[in-house]
Amino acid sequence: MSFARKVWKFLVAVKDGLVLLMLLMFFGLLYAALSYRPTPASVTEGALLVTLDGVVVEEPQAIDPLAFIVPMQAATREHRAADVIRAIEGAASDDKIKAVALDLDYFLGAGQVTISDIGRAMDKVRAADKPVLVHAIAYSADSAQLAAHASDVWMDPMGGALLAGPGGTYLFWGEAADKYGVNVHIYRAGRYKSAVETYSRSSFSDDARSDIGGALDSLWDQWRGEVARVRPKAKLDKLISDPAGAIADAGGDPAQAALKSGLVDKLGSRKDFGAHVASIVGEDEEMPGDPAAFAHTSYETWLRASPAKKPGKSIGVVTVAGNIIDGDAGPGTAGGDRIAQILDDALDDDLAALVVRVDSPGGSVTASEVIRQSILRHKQAGIPVVVSMANIAASGGYWVATPGDAIFAEPSTITGSIGVFATIPSFENTLGRFSVRTDSLGTTPLSGQPDVLGGFSEQMDAVLQAQVTHSYDTFLELVQESRKIDRAKALTLAEGRTWTGGAARQVGLVDRLGGLDDALAYAAKEAGLDDGDWHARYLKDKPDPFTLFMQDLTAPKEETVRVGLPELLVAHRNARLSSVVEDLESMMARPTIQARCTTCPVPARLLSVQADTPRWLRAAEMLFTN
């Protein structure tokens, strides 16, 4: 007993010590966060260095501080598109900036509209007679589209190009559900609402194939048209249609094939590229003797040193990015309550106008309606409301756009998908295969419903379908009111059909083609403001000092994984594998009525290029606990 007491005292001492250590770590981090102040920034004469390590998104996700205490995987960095664009555009008129250098060695992609917007900023720099230079180990369709706007495109000699157009493999669970006795109850409204087909069929229906295929073809035509316009000497047909043949023609060298096609101008390592930039803008004084070190200012530093001017009245910009869900989620996910609170907090801020920036495939009908109502409160205050669509504003993303006095989209925007659905699995047949029987007692036709173990009653099916149909009717009424059309016309635009921006403009779902700047200028004009009498004010959550401190810890490090051809393949593979988890999560999640486009070509937040990902732990956890 004496020995046991000693062991127990030892264990208690270890526990107390660990608790004390955790408390010291907590208060240390708290002190660091509260005392954190951004370091003063200044612009160095030389190049603006834009290192796009990760993905470019409309709204970066919030940093989870716990990820630093119990790290599970390297996070993929997310760059805010508006910040990248402002820095590059600012370089055109900044006398200290002699050139813009884009480092795409770590670039994992962005939406097609986002890339076009950044490309236009690069065009402005070139129009100011400043060179724009790009380097990457390997080029995907995304990085090639971006690099096409540069004056000098470099590739590592060990690299290559994978110009895969939009599209790929979609998962269909219908046969698997039948095999394992899962009864997927489907409630839908909209002939082309193909989201439910993934749970009920083994392939696309003809309607869905035609609808989605047409949108993909339109996106690819837009890509090819943009690249041909800004890089007319490039001959990419064989590199796209017969990449193996193009490589064989170049002696089996993928990098030479890209050079021969005109996709890139020069082959050289990162050091070769750095030496070339240094010959234009000068060497880095902090690294004397290193010919590859060029004088530069990172785009993040440039932004801190060059705060945006705020003349005149404020035009509010609220971002609806990511899946629309109920609750306070986000940023990076459009939590309906969170966005509504941001908008309500701005009601007393004397905004001259409101611009709603949408980059979402939709989601929960109830969350979409919460956001729409909060936008209406600004409209009822008597100010102009303008909607600006980014890469995608489909289904619930269009729902929240309906209050707009005018809707702007870009040619590569995916919109429409006006339809509603709900899917709920039940397992009565699965249990029966294992001789597990169920019996029910109840007081009303809906007692115990929806019953995922014993099956759904006819009354439950009828109630859920009625709710979906009612939500669809509400959606159609919003479209009718917004577009000033009758129901018959609204039905021709709806039924779940997807549209690209140009087609949506032709049929009347969109008023004008243009980007965020065009939407802001239009809103200012509608508010009676002249140029120079207004500024954009982004409405968002106020970051606490601790979050700012953690963001500083996530600054890019040199050990970031560089993206060559193998890494590109792994990144895309992981993105596809991730869709398995997302499909399972969606099917097993709390039942909600969805206005969401699950088969739209949504720009994915690609996973880290690391092969292992803890999302599989979540997948296994879900399979064995649900």
XYZ file of C-alpha atoms in Angstrom:
626
model
C 0.000 0.000 0.000
C 2.872 2.323 0.792
C 4.276 1.766 -2.712
C 0.850 2.412 -4.269
C 0.530 5.686 -2.349
C 3.936 6.799 -3.615
C 2.987 5.977 -7.199
C -0.274 7.849 -6.772
C 1.514 10.916 -5.355
C 3.949 10.768 -8.256
C 1.117 10.660 -10.804
C -0.663 13.562 -9.077
C 2.577 15.564 -9.155
C 2.993 14.855 -12.876
C -0.622 15.929 -13.469
C -0.135 19.143 -11.472
C 3.058 19.865 -13.352
C 1.377 19.421 -16.728
C -1.515 21.652 -15.695
C 0.939 24.323 -14.548
C 2.862 24.027 -17.834
C -0.327 24.393 -19.878
C -1.360 27.432 -17.820
C 2.035 29.038 -18.363
C 1.806 28.362 -22.119
C -1.726 29.763 -22.235
C -0.868 32.990 -20.419
C 2.339 33.327 -22.421
C 0.422 33.122 -25.689
C -2.243 35.434 -24.313
C 0.359 38.038 -23.343
C 2.054 37.741 -26.728
C -1.263 38.159 -28.516
C -2.373 41.165 -26.471
C 0.991 42.877 -26.787
C 1.351 42.047 -30.466
C 1.797 45.012 -32.776
C 2.468 44.707 -36.503
C 5.992 45.746 -37.366
C 6.300 49.030 -39.295
C 6.445 48.394 -43.027
C 8.280 50.251 -45.755
C 8.655 49.750 -49.505
C 12.114 48.870 -50.808
C 13.105 50.116 -54.229
C 13.112 47.087 -56.479
C 10.499 44.471 -57.399
C 7.116 43.696 -55.903
C 7.394 40.018 -54.988
C 4.082 38.157 -55.092
C 4.610 34.668 -53.647
C 1.363 32.790 -54.147
C 2.063 29.810 -51.928
C -1.230 27.969 -51.705
C -4.553 29.102 -53.113
C -6.157 32.475 -53.846
C -9.705 32.800 -52.514
C -12.351 35.452 -52.106
C -12.303 35.139 -48.314
C -9.608 33.190 -46.407
C -10.707 30.848 -43.666
C -10.115 31.786 -40.058
C -7.058 30.332 -38.360
C -7.717 27.724 -35.687
C -5.319 28.494 -32.804
C -5.598 24.880 -31.614
C -3.914 23.777 -34.824
C -0.684 25.244 -33.472
C -0.969 23.358 -30.180
C -1.873 19.970 -31.696
C -0.735 20.200 -35.348
C -2.275 17.511 -37.585
C -1.088 18.655 -41.013
C 0.463 21.613 -42.774
C -2.267 24.109 -43.601
C -2.691 25.251 -47.177
C -2.191 29.008 -47.193
C -5.045 31.133 -48.498
C -4.475 34.560 -50.062
C -7.275 37.115 -50.270
C -7.863 37.919 -53.934
C -8.632 41.598 -53.272
C -5.284 42.030 -51.472
C -3.283 40.427 -54.285
C -5.051 42.552 -56.893
C -4.618 45.819 -54.957
C -0.904 45.235 -54.465
C -0.252 44.412 -58.137
C -2.350 47.345 -59.358
C -0.559 49.620 -56.904
C 2.807 48.557 -58.331
C 1.863 50.184 -61.637
C 1.958 53.683 -60.102
C 4.510 53.175 -57.311
C 7.787 54.789 -58.344
C 9.778 52.500 -56.040
C 8.504 49.384 -57.802
C 10.457 48.687 -60.999
C 8.940 45.287 -61.809
C 6.534 42.656 -60.495
C 7.830 39.127 -59.847
C 5.344 36.306 -59.290
C 6.626 33.184 -57.570
C 4.259 30.356 -58.518
C 6.505 27.537 -57.303
C 3.979 26.857 -54.516
C 0.777 27.867 -56.318
C -2.153 25.430 -55.996
C -4.821 27.339 -57.886
C -7.756 29.731 -57.822
C -11.106 30.205 -59.505
C -11.086 31.151 -63.172
C -12.702 34.536 -62.495
C -10.179 35.256 -59.728
C -7.274 34.488 -62.058
C -8.728 36.753 -64.757
C -9.027 39.581 -62.210
C -5.392 39.173 -61.136
C -4.400 38.963 -64.793
C -6.027 42.328 -65.509
C -4.002 43.831 -62.661
C -0.840 42.416 -64.272
C -1.898 43.973 -67.584
C -2.037 47.384 -65.882
C 1.549 46.982 -64.697
C 2.710 46.106 -68.204
C 0.770 49.089 -69.582
C 2.857 51.259 -67.217
C 6.000 49.943 -68.993
C 7.044 47.780 -66.066
C 7.955 44.118 -66.641
C 5.954 41.324 -65.039
C 8.017 38.171 -64.543
C 6.737 34.744 -63.488
C 8.495 31.563 -62.374
C 7.062 28.115 -61.633
C 8.399 24.592 -61.477
C 5.334 23.287 -63.303
C 2.276 24.892 -64.846
C -1.317 23.758 -64.403
C -4.217 25.332 -66.268
C -4.637 27.816 -63.391
C -1.004 28.943 -63.228
C -0.716 28.963 -67.036
C -3.744 31.260 -67.285
C -2.141 33.605 -64.761
C 1.323 33.455 -66.342
C -0.093 34.242 -69.789
C -0.538 37.847 -68.610
C 3.197 38.183 -67.833
C 5.857 39.708 -70.055
C 8.424 37.020 -69.185
C 7.457 33.451 -68.212
C 10.043 31.083 -66.710
C 9.897 27.370 -65.925
C 12.288 25.100 -64.060
C 14.108 22.731 -66.474
C 12.783 19.799 -64.404
C 9.193 20.974 -64.795
C 6.406 20.600 -67.313
C 2.818 21.572 -68.049
C -0.465 19.805 -67.273
C -3.150 21.800 -69.059
C -6.189 19.823 -67.962
C -9.461 21.620 -68.614
C -12.348 21.765 -66.151
C -14.175 18.531 -65.399
C -13.339 15.149 -63.979
C -14.851 12.232 -62.109
C -18.041 12.560 -60.079
C -19.019 10.005 -57.451
C -22.348 8.198 -57.720
C -23.591 6.264 -54.709
C -26.807 4.784 -56.084
C -25.600 1.218 -56.650
C -23.645 1.204 -53.378
C -26.788 2.296 -51.525
C -28.760 -0.538 -53.127
C -26.022 -3.056 -52.401
C -25.894 -2.240 -48.707
C -29.609 -1.679 -48.312
C -29.425 2.073 -47.678
C -32.655 3.794 -48.650
C -31.787 7.357 -49.714
C -34.952 9.440 -49.543
C -34.775 12.160 -52.191
C -36.933 15.267 -52.349
C -36.292 17.621 -55.223
C -37.723 20.483 -57.219
C -36.057 21.255 -60.539
C -35.552 19.053 -63.588
C -31.819 19.810 -63.817
C -31.125 19.726 -60.058
C -28.494 17.025 -60.472
C -27.253 17.139 -56.866
C -29.600 14.310 -55.905
C -28.468 12.095 -58.804
C -25.178 11.339 -57.076
C -27.131 9.507 -54.349
C -29.691 7.744 -56.562
C -28.002 6.864 -59.866
C -24.827 5.285 -61.217
C -24.252 8.015 -63.836
C -25.544 11.397 -64.957
C -28.954 11.678 -66.526
C -29.033 13.087 -70.061
C -30.390 16.400 -68.736
C -27.649 16.739 -66.132
C -24.906 15.693 -68.559
C -26.043 18.292 -71.075
C -26.366 21.038 -68.467
C -23.074 20.482 -66.636
C -21.160 19.600 -69.799
C -22.298 22.822 -71.431
C -21.058 24.871 -68.470
C -17.670 23.092 -68.496
C -17.286 23.638 -72.251
C -18.077 27.324 -71.815
C -15.470 27.693 -69.052
C -12.820 26.006 -71.177
C -13.669 28.218 -74.174
C -13.269 31.249 -71.897
C -9.874 29.947 -70.711
C -8.580 29.355 -74.210
C -9.893 32.692 -75.429
C -8.212 34.617 -72.614
C -4.851 32.863 -73.043
C -4.944 33.379 -76.832
C -5.770 37.076 -76.387
C -2.946 37.902 -73.963
C -0.381 35.452 -75.380
C -1.191 35.267 -79.100
C 2.085 33.623 -80.137
C 1.511 30.534 -77.999
C 0.544 27.376 -79.898
C -1.044 25.181 -77.252
C -3.293 22.907 -79.315
C -1.028 19.852 -79.271
C 0.065 20.398 -75.669
C -3.625 20.321 -74.726
C -5.020 17.652 -77.076
C -1.990 15.333 -77.220
C 0.374 16.107 -74.320
C 2.235 12.792 -74.680
C 2.822 13.509 -78.384
C 3.985 17.050 -77.649
C 6.507 15.729 -75.131
C 7.705 13.061 -77.589
C 8.216 15.752 -80.248
C 10.408 17.619 -77.744
C 12.683 14.616 -77.246
C 10.810 13.360 -74.213
C 11.444 16.555 -72.213
C 8.215 18.031 -70.732
C 9.875 21.386 -70.062
C 11.089 21.649 -73.670
C 7.576 20.797 -74.845
C 6.194 23.750 -72.851
C 8.950 26.008 -74.217
C 8.336 24.866 -77.788
C 4.609 25.576 -77.477
C 5.233 29.153 -76.397
C 3.601 28.624 -73.021
C 6.892 29.682 -71.398
C 9.695 31.929 -72.623
C 12.742 30.598 -70.762
C 13.879 27.586 -68.779
C 15.835 28.217 -65.621
C 16.061 27.403 -61.952
C 14.726 29.644 -59.256
C 18.228 31.034 -58.774
C 18.538 31.736 -62.503
C 15.223 33.553 -62.353
C 16.326 35.553 -59.312
C 19.545 36.593 -61.021
C 17.563 37.764 -64.043
C 15.195 39.847 -61.879
C 18.230 41.284 -60.034
C 19.681 42.431 -63.346
C 16.520 44.503 -63.851
C 15.757 45.863 -60.369
C 19.091 45.510 -58.552
C 20.496 43.114 -55.957
C 19.235 42.702 -52.419
C 21.500 44.815 -50.193
C 20.826 42.531 -47.244
C 22.326 39.567 -49.135
C 25.424 40.977 -50.841
C 27.229 38.619 -53.169
C 24.175 36.461 -53.881
C 23.350 37.074 -57.548
C 19.956 35.386 -57.161
C 18.793 37.742 -54.399
C 16.991 40.716 -55.891
C 15.781 43.859 -54.164
C 12.116 43.414 -53.410
C 9.108 44.145 -51.259
C 6.647 41.351 -50.568
C 3.068 42.138 -51.504
C 2.018 41.726 -47.860
C 4.577 44.339 -46.782
C 3.492 46.649 -49.604
C -0.108 46.445 -48.395
C 0.886 47.357 -44.823
C 3.029 50.240 -46.057
C 0.356 51.493 -48.471
C -3.002 51.571 -46.695
C -5.942 52.140 -48.998
C -7.115 55.732 -49.232
C -10.543 56.430 -47.782
C -11.949 59.559 -49.391
C -15.569 60.606 -49.029
C -18.458 58.289 -48.264
C -18.231 54.549 -47.565
C -19.633 51.879 -49.849
C -19.953 48.696 -47.853
C -18.763 45.387 -49.312
C -19.963 42.183 -47.650
C -18.590 38.819 -48.769
C -20.672 35.658 -49.021
C -18.038 32.993 -49.703
C -18.107 29.216 -49.386
C -20.989 26.894 -48.558
C -23.948 28.686 -46.990
C -24.773 27.017 -43.689
C -26.851 27.791 -40.626
C -25.064 29.407 -37.707
C -21.982 31.519 -37.121
C -19.429 29.657 -39.251
C -16.732 31.476 -41.171
C -15.019 33.358 -42.592
C -14.405 31.170 -45.645
C -17.745 29.507 -44.947
C -20.916 31.574 -45.254
C -22.507 31.184 -41.836
C -25.913 32.810 -42.237
C -26.135 34.234 -38.721
C -22.569 35.579 -38.842
C -23.077 37.427 -42.129
C -26.465 38.750 -41.019
C -24.857 40.123 -37.841
C -22.104 41.827 -39.853
C -24.728 43.485 -42.047
C -26.930 44.482 -39.123
C -23.957 46.004 -37.290
C -23.361 48.227 -40.347
C -26.943 49.561 -40.517
C -26.023 52.631 -38.442
C -22.754 53.306 -40.297
C -24.194 55.733 -42.873
C -23.169 53.657 -45.889
C -23.791 55.288 -49.257
C -24.414 51.896 -50.913
C -23.933 48.175 -50.354
C -22.145 45.727 -52.662
C -22.712 42.016 -51.989
C -19.768 39.945 -53.254
C -20.891 36.341 -53.795
C -18.583 33.361 -54.334
C -20.736 30.445 -53.222
C -22.396 27.314 -54.645
C -25.221 27.824 -52.144
C -26.329 25.632 -49.273
C -28.977 25.832 -46.590
C -32.229 27.486 -47.675
C -32.842 28.884 -44.196
C -29.348 30.397 -43.964
C -29.695 31.867 -47.461
C -32.956 33.492 -46.407
C -31.380 34.904 -43.230
C -28.689 36.569 -45.358
C -31.254 37.826 -47.894
C -33.365 39.411 -45.146
C -30.320 41.202 -43.726
C -29.514 42.583 -47.202
C -33.118 43.743 -47.539
C -32.779 45.763 -44.316
C -30.076 47.842 -46.028
C -32.239 48.204 -49.119
C -35.133 49.371 -46.943
C -32.791 52.013 -45.497
C -32.868 53.617 -48.942
C -29.380 52.877 -50.256
C -28.491 51.143 -53.557
C -27.708 47.416 -53.291
C -25.538 45.894 -56.021
C -24.473 42.246 -56.335
C -21.057 41.237 -57.684
C -20.645 37.573 -58.596
C -17.168 36.036 -58.466
C -16.333 32.471 -59.564
C -19.688 30.977 -58.599
C -22.998 32.340 -57.371
C -25.318 29.397 -57.860
C -28.455 28.116 -56.139
C -28.360 29.633 -52.626
C -25.674 31.945 -54.001
C -28.299 33.280 -56.396
C -30.947 33.315 -53.640
C -28.926 35.900 -51.691
C -28.400 37.900 -54.906
C -32.098 38.478 -55.547
C -32.357 41.732 -53.483
C -29.823 43.429 -55.756
C -30.849 46.498 -57.740
C -28.306 45.280 -60.287
C -26.356 42.027 -60.616
C -22.844 41.946 -62.084
C -21.118 38.743 -63.194
C -18.054 37.880 -65.237
C -18.048 35.679 -68.354
C -16.582 32.725 -66.407
C -18.969 33.033 -63.458
C -21.185 29.995 -62.815
C -24.658 31.010 -61.683
C -28.282 29.893 -61.781
C -28.935 26.342 -60.505
C -32.272 27.617 -59.219
C -33.667 24.527 -57.554
C -34.098 22.900 -54.143
C -33.484 19.415 -52.762
C -33.093 17.345 -49.626
C -31.605 13.875 -49.124
C -31.933 11.730 -46.012
C -30.717 8.104 -45.777
C -32.480 5.432 -43.759
C -31.222 1.956 -42.883
C -34.238 -0.289 -42.384
C -33.173 -2.587 -45.245
C -29.578 -2.693 -44.017
C -30.703 -3.789 -40.559
C -32.953 -6.444 -42.090
C -29.998 -8.084 -43.802
C -28.543 -8.693 -40.352
C -31.873 -9.985 -39.026
C -32.374 -6.851 -36.942
C -36.074 -6.007 -36.875
C -37.854 -2.862 -35.812
C -41.322 -2.189 -34.442
C -42.947 1.136 -33.660
C -45.394 2.658 -31.239
C -46.745 6.143 -31.700
C -49.601 8.524 -31.128
C -49.637 10.365 -34.455
C -48.639 9.601 -38.084
C -45.376 11.505 -37.485
C -44.375 9.916 -34.170
C -40.682 8.996 -34.357
C -40.339 10.449 -37.858
C -38.117 10.823 -39.776
C -37.151 7.308 -38.685
C -33.725 6.406 -40.088
C -33.919 2.909 -38.551
C -37.483 1.829 -39.183
C -38.105 3.762 -42.406
C -40.118 6.820 -43.387
C -43.893 6.846 -43.373
C -45.881 8.022 -46.390
C -46.939 11.054 -44.349
C -43.301 11.935 -43.640
C -42.362 11.643 -47.317
C -45.298 13.841 -48.294
C -44.455 16.483 -45.673
C -40.794 16.700 -46.702
C -41.605 16.867 -50.410
C -44.175 19.590 -49.703
C -41.539 21.593 -47.802
C -39.058 21.265 -50.678
C -41.726 22.252 -53.210
C -42.721 25.248 -51.091
C -39.081 26.366 -50.817
C -38.750 26.074 -54.603
C -41.916 28.122 -55.121
C -40.490 30.766 -52.799
C -37.237 30.752 -54.790
C -39.170 31.207 -58.044
C -41.132 34.097 -56.542
C -37.873 35.796 -55.547
C -36.537 35.370 -59.084
C -39.788 36.692 -60.571
C -39.689 39.773 -58.346
C -35.969 40.388 -58.829
C -35.972 39.904 -62.605
C -39.444 41.418 -63.116
C -40.706 38.404 -65.075
C -43.686 36.074 -64.893
C -43.620 32.512 -63.558
C -43.509 30.903 -66.996
C -40.341 32.849 -67.849
C -38.827 32.131 -64.429
C -39.339 28.403 -64.970
C -37.334 28.502 -68.209
C -34.410 29.989 -66.249
C -34.781 27.717 -63.232
C -35.307 23.941 -62.907
C -31.759 23.708 -61.506
C -30.135 24.719 -64.812
C -26.642 26.271 -64.586
C -25.503 29.275 -66.614
C -22.168 30.934 -67.243
C -22.010 34.698 -66.856
C -22.351 35.581 -70.528
C -25.340 33.292 -71.053
C -26.912 34.486 -67.783
C -26.647 38.062 -69.077
C -28.396 37.090 -72.306
C -31.331 35.393 -70.575
C -31.732 38.100 -67.932
C -30.447 36.437 -64.757
C -27.599 38.961 -64.715
C -27.791 42.657 -65.596
C -24.216 43.506 -66.560
C -20.848 41.872 -67.182
C -18.052 43.187 -65.000
C -16.001 42.636 -61.884
C -16.069 44.002 -58.364
C -14.632 47.376 -59.410
C -17.415 47.762 -61.985
C -20.032 46.914 -59.373
C -18.552 49.456 -56.947
C -18.466 52.168 -59.611
C -22.088 51.445 -60.510
C -23.136 51.542 -56.856
C -21.362 54.892 -56.423
C -23.116 56.299 -59.469
C -26.499 55.103 -58.190
C -25.711 56.790 -54.859
C -24.968 60.060 -56.678
C -21.235 60.022 -55.920
C -18.476 61.175 -58.258
C -15.043 59.585 -58.626
C -12.904 60.409 -55.603
C -15.931 60.983 -53.381
C -16.177 57.424 -52.092
C -14.202 54.405 -50.958
C -14.911 50.704 -50.484
C -15.226 49.538 -46.899
C -15.115 45.770 -46.403
C -17.583 44.655 -43.764
C -16.176 41.779 -41.751
C -15.584 40.412 -38.295
C -13.105 42.401 -36.248
C -10.048 40.183 -35.648
C -8.898 39.986 -32.062
C -5.205 40.561 -31.207
C -4.680 36.839 -30.621
C -5.883 36.036 -34.165
C -3.554 38.680 -35.601
C -0.698 37.155 -33.652
C -1.483 33.661 -34.992
C -1.738 35.021 -38.531
C 1.750 36.424 -38.177
C 2.961 32.944 -37.226
C 1.600 31.593 -40.515
C 3.829 33.779 -42.663
C 5.311 31.747 -45.543
C 8.393 29.703 -44.713
C 11.122 28.593 -47.091
C 10.448 24.941 -46.293
C 7.009 25.133 -47.957
C 6.548 22.227 -50.353
C 7.339 23.300 -53.909
C 4.897 22.277 -56.595
C 6.319 20.279 -59.481
C 4.495 17.848 -61.734
C 4.311 15.067 -59.103
C 3.057 17.484 -56.455
C 0.387 18.834 -58.821
C -0.831 15.294 -59.420
C -0.877 14.545 -55.681
C -2.728 17.792 -54.933
C -5.423 17.032 -57.490
C -5.627 13.432 -56.306
C -6.130 14.579 -52.733
C -8.799 17.020 -53.865
C -10.673 14.193 -55.571
C -10.290 11.903 -52.552
C -11.576 14.733 -50.401
C -14.807 14.676 -52.396
C -15.480 11.176 -51.027
C -15.405 12.543 -47.491
C -17.495 15.567 -48.429
C -20.156 13.417 -50.101
C -20.403 11.167 -47.048
C -20.502 14.144 -44.702
C -23.253 15.758 -46.764
C -25.370 12.590 -46.796
C -24.922 11.934 -43.066
C -25.287 15.547 -41.908
C -28.297 16.965 -40.113
C -31.167 17.000 -42.634
C -31.619 20.435 -44.199
C -33.355 21.683 -47.320
C -30.626 22.707 -49.698
C -30.395 25.273 -52.470
C -26.907 24.129 -53.452
C -25.115 23.207 -56.657
C -23.035 20.131 -55.766
C -21.991 19.297 -59.334
C -21.053 22.825 -60.403
C -17.365 23.311 -61.275
C -16.535 24.949 -57.949
C -12.945 26.166 -57.456
C -11.777 23.832 -54.694
C -9.596 24.780 -51.765
C -7.057 22.133 -52.738
C -5.614 20.026 -49.987
C -2.015 20.220 -48.941
C 0.289 18.352 -51.315
C 1.245 16.069 -48.451
C 0.067 12.530 -49.113
C -1.347 11.943 -45.635
C -4.379 13.867 -44.495
C -6.319 13.562 -41.239
C -9.586 13.938 -43.148
C -9.456 10.165 -43.601
C -9.671 9.832 -39.837
C -12.906 11.771 -40.017
C -14.137 9.558 -42.862
C -13.422 6.364 -40.916
C -14.911 7.888 -37.790
C -18.079 8.730 -39.695
C -18.407 5.292 -41.284
C -18.120 3.461 -37.976
C -20.134 5.799 -35.752
C -23.180 6.638 -37.917
